[in-house]
Each structure stands twice: as structure tokens, then as C-alpha cells.
Coordinates of N, CA and C in Angstrom, one line a residue:
M1 N 0.8 -1.2 0.0 CA 0.0 0.0 0.0 C 0.9 1.3 0.0
H2 N 1.9 1.3 0.9 CA 2.8 2.4 1.0 C 3.6 2.6 -0.3
R3 N 4.0 1.4 -0.8 CA 4.8 1.4 -2.1 C 3.9 2.0 -3.2
A4 N 2.7 1.7 -3.3 CA 1.8 2.2 -4.3 C 1.6 3.7 -4.2
I5 N 1.5 4.2 -2.9 CA 1.3 5.6 -2.7 C 2.6 6.3 -3.1
L6 N 3.7 5.7 -2.7 CA 5.0 6.3 -3.1 C 5.2 6.5 -4.6
L7 N 4.9 5.4 -5.3 CA 5.0 5.4 -6.8 C 4.1 6.4 -7.4
A8 N 2.9 6.5 -6.8 CA 1.9 7.5 -7.3 C 2.4 8.9 -7.1
A9 N 3.0 9.1 -5.9 CA 3.6 10.5 -5.6 C 4.7 10.8 -6.5
L10 N 5.6 9.8 -6.8 CA 6.7 10.0 -7.7 C 6.2 10.3 -9.1
G11 N 5.2 9.6 -9.5 CA 4.6 9.9 -10.8 C 4.1 11.3 -11.0
L12 N 3.3 11.7 -10.0 CA 2.8 13.1 -10.0 C 4.0 14.1 -10.0
G13 N 5.0 13.8 -9.2 CA 6.2 14.7 -9.2 C 6.8 14.8 -10.5
A14 N 6.9 13.7 -11.2 CA 7.5 13.7 -12.6 C 6.7 14.5 -13.5
V15 N 5.4 14.4 -13.4 CA 4.5 15.2 -14.3 C 4.7 16.7 -14.0
A16 N 4.8 17.0 -12.7 CA 5.0 18.4 -12.3 C 6.3 19.0 -12.8
V17 N 7.3 18.2 -12.7 CA 8.7 18.6 -13.2 C 8.6 18.8 -14.7
A18 N 8.0 17.9 -15.4 CA 7.9 18.0 -16.9 C 7.1 19.2 -17.3
A19 N 6.0 19.6 -16.5 CA 5.3 20.8 -16.8 C 6.1 22.0 -16.6
V20 N 6.9 22.0 -15.5 CA 7.8 23.1 -15.2 C 8.8 23.3 -16.3
V21 N 9.4 22.2 -16.9 CA 10.4 22.3 -17.9 C 9.8 22.6 -19.2
V22 N 8.8 21.9 -19.6 CA 8.2 22.0 -21.0 C 7.4 23.2 -21.2
G23 N 6.6 23.6 -20.1 CA 5.7 24.7 -20.3 C 6.4 26.0 -20.7
P24 N 7.5 26.4 -20.0 CA 8.2 27.6 -20.4 C 8.9 27.4 -21.8
A25 N 9.4 26.2 -22.1 CA 10.0 26.0 -23.3 C 9.1 26.2 -24.5
M26 N 7.8 25.7 -24.3 CA 6.8 25.8 -25.4 C 6.4 27.3 -25.5
S27 N 6.4 28.0 -24.5 CA 6.0 29.4 -24.6 C 7.1 30.4 -24.9
R28 N 8.3 29.8 -25.1 CA 9.5 30.7 -25.4 C 9.6 30.9 -26.9
V29 N 8.6 31.6 -27.4 CA 8.5 31.9 -28.8 C 8.5 33.4 -29.0
E30 N 8.5 33.9 -30.2 CA 8.5 35.3 -30.5 C 7.2 36.0 -30.0
Q31 N 7.4 37.1 -29.3 CA 6.3 37.9 -28.8 C 6.4 39.3 -29.4
P32 N 5.3 40.0 -29.5 CA 5.4 41.4 -30.0 C 6.2 42.3 -29.1
D33 N 7.0 43.2 -29.7 CA 7.8 44.1 -28.9 C 6.9 45.3 -28.5
F34 N 7.3 45.8 -27.3 CA 6.6 47.0 -26.8 C 7.5 47.7 -25.8
R35 N 7.2 49.0 -25.6 CA 8.0 49.8 -24.7 C 7.1 50.1 -23.5
I36 N 7.6 49.9 -22.3 CA 6.9 50.2 -21.1 C 7.1 51.6 -20.8
E37 N 6.0 52.4 -20.8 CA 6.0 53.8 -20.5 C 5.8 54.1 -19.0
K38 N 5.1 53.2 -18.4 CA 4.8 53.3 -16.9 C 4.5 52.0 -16.4
Q39 N 5.0 51.7 -15.2 CA 4.7 50.4 -14.5 C 4.3 50.7 -13.1
D40 N 3.2 50.1 -12.7 CA 2.7 50.3 -11.3 C 2.2 48.9 -10.8
G41 N 3.1 48.2 -10.2 CA 2.8 46.8 -9.8 C 2.6 45.9 -11.0
D42 N 1.4 45.3 -11.1 CA 1.1 44.4 -12.2 C 0.5 45.2 -13.4
V43 N 0.3 46.5 -13.3 CA -0.3 47.3 -14.3 C 0.8 48.0 -15.1
E44 N 0.7 48.0 -16.4 CA 1.7 48.7 -17.3 C 1.0 49.6 -18.3
V45 N 1.6 50.7 -18.7 CA 1.2 51.4 -19.9 C 2.3 51.1 -21.0
R46 N 1.8 50.5 -22.1 CA 2.7 50.0 -23.1 C 2.5 50.7 -24.4
A47 N 3.6 50.9 -25.2 CA 3.5 51.4 -26.5 C 4.0 50.3 -27.5
Y48 N 3.1 49.9 -28.4 CA 3.4 48.9 -29.4 C 3.7 49.6 -30.8
G49 N 4.6 49.1 -31.6 CA 4.8 49.5 -32.9 C 3.8 48.9 -33.9
P50 N 4.0 49.1 -35.2 CA 3.1 48.5 -36.1 C 3.2 47.0 -36.1
L51 N 2.1 46.2 -36.3 CA 2.1 44.8 -36.3 C 1.3 44.2 -37.4
I52 N 1.4 42.9 -37.7 CA 0.5 42.3 -38.6 C -0.2 41.1 -37.8
A53 N -1.5 41.0 -37.9 CA -2.2 39.9 -37.3 C -2.9 39.0 -38.3
A54 N -2.8 37.7 -38.0 CA -3.7 36.7 -38.6 C -4.9 36.5 -37.7
E55 N -6.1 36.8 -38.1 CA -7.2 36.7 -37.2 C -8.4 36.1 -37.9
A56 N -9.3 35.6 -37.0 CA -10.6 35.0 -37.4 C -11.7 35.5 -36.5
E57 N -12.9 35.7 -37.0 CA -14.0 36.1 -36.2 C -14.9 34.8 -36.0
V58 N -15.1 34.5 -34.8 CA -15.9 33.3 -34.5 C -17.0 33.6 -33.5
K59 N -18.1 32.8 -33.5 CA -19.2 33.1 -32.6 C -19.3 32.0 -31.5
G60 N -19.8 32.3 -30.4 CA -20.0 31.3 -29.3 C -19.6 31.9 -28.0
Q61 N -19.6 31.1 -27.0 CA -19.1 31.5 -25.7 C -17.6 31.6 -25.7
R62 N -17.0 32.3 -24.8 CA -15.6 32.7 -24.8 C -14.7 31.5 -25.0
R63 N -14.8 30.4 -24.3 CA -13.9 29.3 -24.3 C -14.0 28.6 -25.7
E64 N -15.2 28.3 -26.1 CA -15.4 27.6 -27.4 C -14.9 28.5 -28.6
A65 N -15.1 29.8 -28.4 CA -14.7 30.7 -29.5 C -13.2 30.7 -29.6
I66 N -12.4 30.8 -28.5 CA -11.0 30.9 -28.6 C -10.4 29.5 -29.1
N67 N -11.0 28.4 -28.8 CA -10.6 27.1 -29.3 C -10.8 27.1 -30.8
E68 N -12.0 27.5 -31.3 CA -12.2 27.5 -32.7 C -11.3 28.5 -33.5
G69 N -11.1 29.7 -32.9 CA -10.3 30.6 -33.6 C -8.8 30.2 -33.6
F70 N -8.4 29.6 -32.5 CA -7.0 29.0 -32.5 C -6.9 27.9 -33.5
R71 N -7.8 27.1 -33.7 CA -7.8 26.0 -34.7 C -7.6 26.6 -36.1
L72 N -8.4 27.6 -36.4 CA -8.4 28.2 -37.7 C -7.0 28.8 -38.1
I73 N -6.5 29.6 -37.1 CA -5.3 30.3 -37.4 C -4.1 29.4 -37.3
A74 N -4.1 28.4 -36.4 CA -3.0 27.4 -36.4 C -3.0 26.7 -37.7
A75 N -4.1 26.3 -38.3 CA -4.1 25.6 -39.6 C -3.4 26.5 -40.6
Y76 N -3.7 27.8 -40.5 CA -3.1 28.8 -41.5 C -1.6 28.8 -41.4
I77 N -1.0 28.9 -40.2 CA 0.4 29.0 -40.0 C 1.1 27.7 -40.2
F78 N 0.4 26.6 -40.1 CA 1.0 25.2 -40.3 C 0.9 24.8 -41.8
G79 N 0.3 25.6 -42.7 CA 0.3 25.3 -44.1 C -1.0 25.5 -44.8
A80 N -2.1 25.8 -44.2 CA -3.3 26.1 -44.9 C -3.3 27.4 -45.6
N81 N -2.4 27.6 -46.5 CA -2.1 28.8 -47.2 C -1.5 28.5 -48.6
Q82 N -1.4 29.5 -49.4 CA -0.7 29.4 -50.6 C 0.6 30.2 -50.5
P83 N 1.8 29.6 -50.6 CA 2.0 28.2 -51.2 C 2.3 27.2 -50.2
K84 N 1.5 27.0 -49.2 CA 1.7 25.9 -48.1 C 2.9 26.2 -47.3
A85 N 3.2 27.4 -47.0 CA 4.4 27.8 -46.2 C 4.1 27.6 -44.7
K86 N 5.2 27.4 -44.0 CA 5.1 27.2 -42.5 C 5.5 28.6 -41.9
I87 N 4.7 29.0 -41.0 CA 5.0 30.3 -40.2 C 5.2 29.9 -38.8
E88 N 6.2 30.6 -38.2 CA 6.6 30.3 -36.8 C 5.4 30.6 -35.8
M89 N 5.2 29.8 -34.8 CA 4.2 30.1 -33.8 C 4.7 31.3 -33.0
T90 N 3.8 32.1 -32.5 CA 4.1 33.2 -31.7 C 3.2 33.2 -30.4
A91 N 3.5 34.1 -29.5 CA 2.6 34.3 -28.3 C 2.5 35.8 -28.1
P92 N 1.3 36.2 -27.6 CA 0.2 35.4 -27.0 C -0.8 35.1 -28.1
V93 N -1.8 34.3 -27.7 CA -3.1 34.2 -28.5 C -4.0 35.3 -27.9
E94 N -4.5 36.1 -28.8 CA -5.4 37.2 -28.3 C -6.8 37.0 -28.6
Q95 N -7.7 37.4 -27.8 CA -9.1 37.3 -28.0 C -9.8 38.6 -27.6
Q96 N -10.8 39.0 -28.4 CA -11.5 40.3 -28.1 C -12.9 40.2 -28.5
K97 N -13.8 40.5 -27.6 CA -15.2 40.5 -28.0 C -15.5 41.7 -28.9
Q98 N -16.4 41.4 -29.9 CA -16.8 42.4 -30.8 C -18.2 42.9 -30.5
K99 N -18.4 44.2 -30.6 CA -19.7 44.8 -30.4 C -19.9 45.9 -31.5
I100 N -21.2 46.1 -31.8 CA -21.5 47.2 -32.7 C -21.8 48.4 -31.9
A101 N -21.2 49.5 -32.1 CA -21.4 50.7 -31.4 C -21.4 51.9 -32.4
M102 N -22.3 52.8 -32.2 CA -22.4 53.9 -33.2 C -21.2 54.8 -33.2
T103 N -20.5 54.9 -32.1 CA -19.3 55.8 -32.0 C -18.0 55.0 -32.1
A104 N -18.0 53.7 -32.3 CA -16.8 52.9 -32.3 C -16.1 53.1 -33.7
P105 N -14.8 53.1 -33.7 CA -14.1 53.0 -35.0 C -14.5 51.7 -35.7
V106 N -14.3 51.7 -37.0 CA -14.7 50.6 -37.9 C -14.0 49.3 -37.4
T107 N -12.7 49.5 -36.9 CA -11.9 48.3 -36.5 C -12.5 47.6 -35.3
Q108 N -13.4 48.3 -34.5 CA -13.9 47.8 -33.3 C -15.3 47.2 -33.5
Q109 N -15.9 47.3 -34.7 CA -17.2 46.9 -34.9 C -17.3 45.4 -35.4
G110 N -18.4 44.8 -35.1 CA -18.5 43.4 -35.4 C -19.9 42.9 -35.0
G111 N -20.1 41.6 -35.0 CA -21.4 41.0 -34.6 C -21.6 41.2 -33.1
G112 N -22.8 41.6 -32.8 CA -23.2 41.8 -31.4 C -23.7 40.5 -30.8
A113 N -23.8 40.5 -29.5 CA -24.3 39.3 -28.8 C -25.8 39.2 -29.0
R114 N -26.3 38.0 -29.3 CA -27.7 37.7 -29.4 C -28.0 36.3 -29.0
D115 N -28.9 36.2 -28.0 CA -29.3 34.9 -27.5 C -28.1 34.1 -27.0
G116 N -27.2 34.9 -26.3 CA -26.0 34.2 -25.8 C -24.9 33.9 -26.8
D117 N -25.1 34.3 -28.1 CA -24.2 34.0 -29.2 C -23.3 35.2 -29.4
E118 N -22.1 35.2 -28.8 CA -21.2 36.4 -28.9 C -20.2 36.2 -30.0
S119 N -19.8 37.4 -30.5 CA -18.8 37.4 -31.6 C -17.5 37.8 -31.1
W120 N -16.4 37.0 -31.4 CA -15.1 37.3 -30.9 C -14.1 37.3 -32.1
T121 N -13.1 38.1 -31.9 CA -11.9 38.1 -32.8 C -10.8 37.4 -32.1
V122 N -10.2 36.4 -32.7 CA -9.1 35.7 -32.2 C -7.9 35.9 -33.1
R123 N -6.8 36.3 -32.6 CA -5.6 36.6 -33.5 C -4.3 36.1 -32.9
F124 N -3.4 35.9 -33.9 CA -2.0 35.7 -33.6 C -1.3 36.9 -34.3
I125 N -0.3 37.4 -33.6 CA 0.6 38.4 -34.2 C 1.6 37.7 -35.0
M126 N 1.8 38.1 -36.3 CA 2.8 37.4 -37.1 C 4.2 37.8 -36.8
P127 N 5.1 36.8 -37.0 CA 6.6 37.1 -36.7 C 7.1 38.3 -37.5
K128 N 8.0 39.0 -36.9 CA 8.5 40.3 -37.5 C 9.2 40.1 -38.8
A129 N 9.6 38.9 -39.1 CA 10.3 38.6 -40.4 C 9.3 38.7 -41.6
W130 N 8.0 38.7 -41.4 CA 7.1 38.7 -42.4 C 6.5 40.1 -42.6
T131 N 6.1 40.4 -43.9 CA 5.4 41.6 -44.2 C 4.0 41.2 -44.9
M132 N 3.2 42.2 -45.1 CA 1.9 42.0 -45.8 C 2.2 41.5 -47.2
E133 N 3.3 41.9 -47.8 CA 3.6 41.4 -49.1 C 4.1 40.0 -49.2
T134 N 4.8 39.6 -48.1 CA 5.5 38.2 -48.1 C 4.6 37.2 -47.4
L135 N 3.7 37.5 -46.6 CA 2.9 36.5 -45.9 C 2.0 35.8 -46.9
P136 N 1.9 34.4 -46.8 CA 1.1 33.6 -47.7 C -0.4 33.9 -47.5
T137 N -1.1 33.7 -48.5 CA -2.5 34.0 -48.5 C -3.3 32.8 -47.9
P138 N -4.1 33.1 -46.9 CA -4.9 32.0 -46.3 C -5.8 31.3 -47.3
T139 N -5.9 30.0 -47.2 CA -6.8 29.2 -48.1 C -8.2 29.2 -47.5
D140 N -8.3 29.4 -46.2 CA -9.6 29.5 -45.5 C -10.1 31.0 -45.5
S141 N -11.2 31.3 -46.1 CA -11.7 32.7 -46.1 C -12.0 33.2 -44.8
R142 N -12.1 32.4 -43.7 CA -12.4 32.8 -42.4 C -11.2 33.5 -41.7
V143 N -10.0 33.2 -42.3 CA -8.8 33.8 -41.7 C -8.4 35.0 -42.6
R144 N -8.1 36.1 -42.0 CA -7.7 37.3 -42.7 C -6.4 37.8 -42.1
L145 N -5.6 38.5 -42.9 CA -4.4 39.2 -42.5 C -4.7 40.7 -42.3
E146 N -4.4 41.3 -41.2 CA -4.7 42.7 -40.9 C -3.5 43.4 -40.4
P147 N -3.1 44.5 -41.1 CA -2.1 45.4 -40.5 C -2.6 46.2 -39.4
I148 N -1.8 46.3 -38.3 CA -2.2 47.0 -37.1 C -1.3 48.2 -36.9
P149 N -1.8 49.4 -36.8 CA -1.0 50.6 -36.6 C -0.4 50.6 -35.2
P150 N 0.6 51.5 -35.0 CA 1.1 51.7 -33.6 C 0.0 52.0 -32.6
R151 N 0.0 51.4 -31.4 CA -1.0 51.7 -30.4 C -0.4 51.7 -29.0
R152 N -1.2 52.2 -28.1 CA -0.8 52.2 -26.7 C -1.9 51.5 -25.9
F153 N -1.4 50.7 -24.9 CA -2.3 49.9 -24.1 C -2.1 50.0 -22.6
L154 N -3.2 49.9 -21.9 CA -3.1 49.7 -20.5 C -3.3 48.3 -20.2
A155 N -2.3 47.6 -19.6 CA -2.3 46.2 -19.4 C -2.1 45.7 -18.0
I156 N -2.7 44.6 -17.6 CA -2.5 44.0 -16.3 C -2.2 42.6 -16.5
R157 N -1.2 42.1 -15.8 CA -0.7 40.7 -16.0 C -1.0 39.9 -14.7
F158 N -1.4 38.6 -15.0 CA -1.7 37.8 -13.8 C -1.4 36.3 -14.2
S159 N -1.2 35.5 -13.2 CA -1.0 34.1 -13.3 C -2.2 33.3 -13.0
G160 N -2.1 32.0 -13.0 CA -3.2 31.1 -12.6 C -4.1 30.8 -13.8
F161 N -5.3 30.2 -13.5 CA -6.2 29.9 -14.6 C -7.0 31.1 -14.9
A162 N -7.2 31.4 -16.2 CA -7.9 32.6 -16.6 C -9.4 32.3 -16.9
G163 N -10.1 32.0 -15.8 CA -11.5 31.7 -15.9 C -12.3 33.0 -16.1
D164 N -13.6 32.9 -16.4 CA -14.4 34.1 -16.6 C -14.4 35.0 -15.4
D165 N -14.5 34.4 -14.2 CA -14.6 35.3 -13.0 C -13.3 36.1 -12.8
T166 N -12.2 35.4 -13.0 CA -10.9 36.1 -12.9 C -10.7 37.2 -13.9
I167 N -11.1 36.9 -15.2 CA -11.0 37.9 -16.3 C -11.9 39.1 -16.0
R168 N -13.1 38.8 -15.5 CA -14.0 39.9 -15.1 C -13.4 40.8 -14.0
E169 N -12.8 40.1 -13.0 CA -12.2 40.8 -11.9 C -11.0 41.7 -12.3
K170 N -10.1 41.1 -13.2 CA -9.0 41.9 -13.7 C -9.4 43.0 -14.6
T171 N -10.5 42.8 -15.4 CA -11.0 43.8 -16.3 C -11.6 45.0 -15.5
D172 N -12.3 44.7 -14.4 CA -12.8 45.7 -13.5 C -11.7 46.5 -12.8
E173 N -10.7 45.8 -12.4 CA -9.5 46.4 -11.8 C -8.8 47.4 -12.7
L174 N -8.7 47.0 -14.0 CA -8.1 47.8 -15.0 C -8.9 49.1 -15.3
R175 N -10.2 48.9 -15.3 CA -11.1 50.0 -15.5 C -11.0 51.0 -14.4
R176 N -11.0 50.5 -13.1 CA -10.8 51.4 -12.0 C -9.5 52.1 -12.0
Y177 N -8.4 51.4 -12.4 CA -7.1 52.0 -12.5 C -7.1 53.2 -13.5
A178 N -7.7 52.9 -14.7 CA -7.8 54.0 -15.7 C -8.6 55.2 -15.2
E179 N -9.7 54.9 -14.5 CA -10.5 56.1 -14.0 C -9.7 56.9 -13.0
T180 N -9.1 56.1 -12.1 CA -8.3 56.8 -11.0 C -7.2 57.6 -11.5
H181 N -6.5 57.1 -12.6 CA -5.3 57.8 -13.1 C -5.6 58.7 -14.3
G182 N -6.9 58.9 -14.6 CA -7.2 59.8 -15.7 C -6.8 59.3 -17.1
L183 N -6.9 58.0 -17.3 CA -6.5 57.4 -18.6 C -7.8 57.1 -19.4
A184 N -7.9 57.5 -20.6 CA -9.0 57.3 -21.4 C -8.8 56.0 -22.2
I185 N -9.7 55.0 -22.0 CA -9.6 53.7 -22.7 C -10.7 53.6 -23.7
K186 N -10.6 52.7 -24.6 CA -11.6 52.6 -25.6 C -11.7 51.1 -26.1
G187 N -12.9 50.8 -26.6 CA -13.1 49.4 -27.1 C -13.3 48.4 -26.0
E188 N -13.4 47.1 -26.5 CA -13.5 46.0 -25.6 C -12.1 45.6 -25.1
P189 N -12.0 44.9 -24.0 CA -10.7 44.5 -23.5 C -10.1 43.4 -24.4
V190 N -8.8 43.4 -24.6 CA -8.1 42.3 -25.3 C -7.6 41.3 -24.3
L191 N -7.9 40.1 -24.4 CA -7.4 39.0 -23.5 C -6.2 38.3 -24.2
A192 N -5.2 38.2 -23.5 CA -3.9 37.6 -24.0 C -3.5 36.4 -23.2
F193 N -3.2 35.3 -23.9 CA -2.9 34.0 -23.2 C -1.6 33.5 -23.8
Y194 N -0.6 33.3 -23.0 CA 0.8 33.0 -23.4 C 1.2 31.6 -23.4
D195 N 0.5 30.7 -22.7 CA 1.1 29.4 -22.3 C 0.2 28.3 -22.9
P196 N 0.9 27.1 -23.1 CA 0.1 25.9 -23.5 C -0.8 25.5 -22.3
P197 N -1.8 24.7 -22.5 CA -2.8 24.3 -21.5 C -2.2 23.5 -20.3
W198 N -1.1 22.8 -20.6 CA -0.5 22.0 -19.5 C 0.4 22.7 -18.6
T199 N 0.6 24.0 -18.8 CA 1.5 24.8 -17.9 C 0.9 24.9 -16.5
L200 N 1.7 24.8 -15.5 CA 1.2 24.8 -14.1 C 0.6 26.2 -13.9
P201 N -0.4 26.3 -13.1 CA -1.1 27.6 -12.9 C -0.2 28.7 -12.4
F202 N 0.7 28.5 -11.5 CA 1.6 29.6 -11.0 C 2.6 30.1 -12.0
M203 N 2.8 29.3 -13.1 CA 3.7 29.7 -14.1 C 3.0 30.3 -15.4
R204 N 1.7 30.4 -15.3 CA 1.0 30.9 -16.5 C 1.1 32.4 -16.5
R205 N 1.1 32.9 -17.8 CA 1.0 34.4 -18.0 C -0.2 34.7 -18.8
N206 N -1.1 35.5 -18.2 CA -2.3 36.0 -18.8 C -2.3 37.5 -18.7
E207 N -3.0 38.1 -19.6 CA -3.1 39.6 -19.5 C -4.5 40.0 -20.0
V208 N -5.0 41.2 -19.4 CA -6.1 41.9 -19.9 C -5.6 43.3 -20.3
M209 N -5.9 43.7 -21.5 CA -5.4 45.0 -22.0 C -6.5 45.9 -22.6
F210 N -6.5 47.2 -22.4 CA -7.4 48.1 -23.0 C -6.5 49.1 -23.8
E211 N -7.0 49.3 -25.1 CA -6.3 50.3 -25.9 C -6.6 51.7 -25.3
L212 N -5.5 52.5 -25.3 CA -5.7 53.9 -24.8 C -6.1 54.8 -25.9
A213 N -7.0 55.7 -25.6 CA -7.4 56.7 -26.6 C -6.3 57.6 -27.0
D214 N -6.3 58.1 -28.2 CA -5.3 59.0 -28.7 C -5.1 60.2 -27.7
G215 N -3.9 60.5 -27.3 CA -3.6 61.6 -26.4 C -3.7 61.3 -25.0
A216 N -4.1 60.0 -24.6 CA -4.2 59.7 -23.2 C -2.8 59.8 -22.5
A217 N -2.8 60.4 -21.4 CA -1.5 60.6 -20.6 C -1.0 59.2 -20.2
G218 N 0.4 59.1 -20.2 CA 1.0 57.9 -19.8 C 1.4 57.9 -18.3

């Protein structure tokens, strides 16, 4: 009995060690560059340069939407394109809810929620080595390539499992921070997930980000 318990404990220990080693290795991929203009604990004001995203708009609840969007874009970078080129994986995977708003810029508009059916944009940022001219054309019309202009974001970083309650809590925290510090935010929050699903909770990197309106103080 004691031997079985010992072996089980050793087995769990080996799984934990493997997760510690493999998780960071899998997430050690290219990430978009940014400049930190201000840092206050887990909150940062960031400035990003121009980027290119491969993205897909999918409908459904948040978890099923990001899984479907991930599948579509992963297929694109693994060869579902012309001329079947391979593109390096990057981090994070970003997810953003889309809403129709009369005052929103065109880039923020999309399908609204109806009967619990929400519309989400899921995106990968393309590696810096590629340009709009050199990136292969997706063979699936649901995947599109979008140039993204320089932008500034208010971001909060956290570990653990990014469940809906935690995301809601961090989103509210970021809204309060923006209000307290006189920062004008716009659009829906961008959710960013950096790690494969087997990464141990305390080693995970998740973020909620709000784009800052033009001229917002840093």
C-alpha cells in the first residue's frame, strides 16, 4: 500500500517537473515588442509599434470561441495557405469581444451578442520577419491578415487559470485604475494568453489590455 502511494507520488512529481520544464520551453516563442512607458505593480502602460495579425471572427461562448479561432489560425500558419508555407508560432493568443457601437471606430465593430451567441476576434501576431507582401494567402476565407497601426495599451498581468470570473475581476480592476489615473480607454478588452494548457497555474502568464485613446496621458 505504502509502495503504491510512493510510486503515485513520484509519478505526480515527474508530471509536475515535466510541466515546469516543458511549459516555459513551449511558450518561449517570439512575442510582439513593446516599450513600457509606466509600471505600477502588475499594471503597465505599453507602446506597441506596427504589427500584422492573422485573425478570425468566431461566434459562441468565450472558451469555445478561442478554441475554434485557435484551430483556424493554427491551420493557416501550419500550411493552410498558398504556397503551403510554414510560419513560426508566436505568443500570445489574443481574444477580443466584438460589439456594434455607433461611436466605435470601424476596426472595433462586429457582430453583437444575441441569445448568448457572442462574436469574438481571435488573433496571432505574425513574426517580425514577415510583411503583408510576403505573408502567404490563407486558403480558408475565415482567416484574414490585418495590418495594425502603432497603439498604446493599459495592461494588467496575472498568473493562474484565466477563468471568466478572474478575467472579469482583472477587467474591472483595470477600468478602476484607468479612471483613478485619468486614462481614457476605448473598445472591448483584449485578452492575451501566453502558455500551453498543460502549464502549471503559478507559471502561467495571462493579460487583460485596454487600448488607450489618442492623447491619453502615460
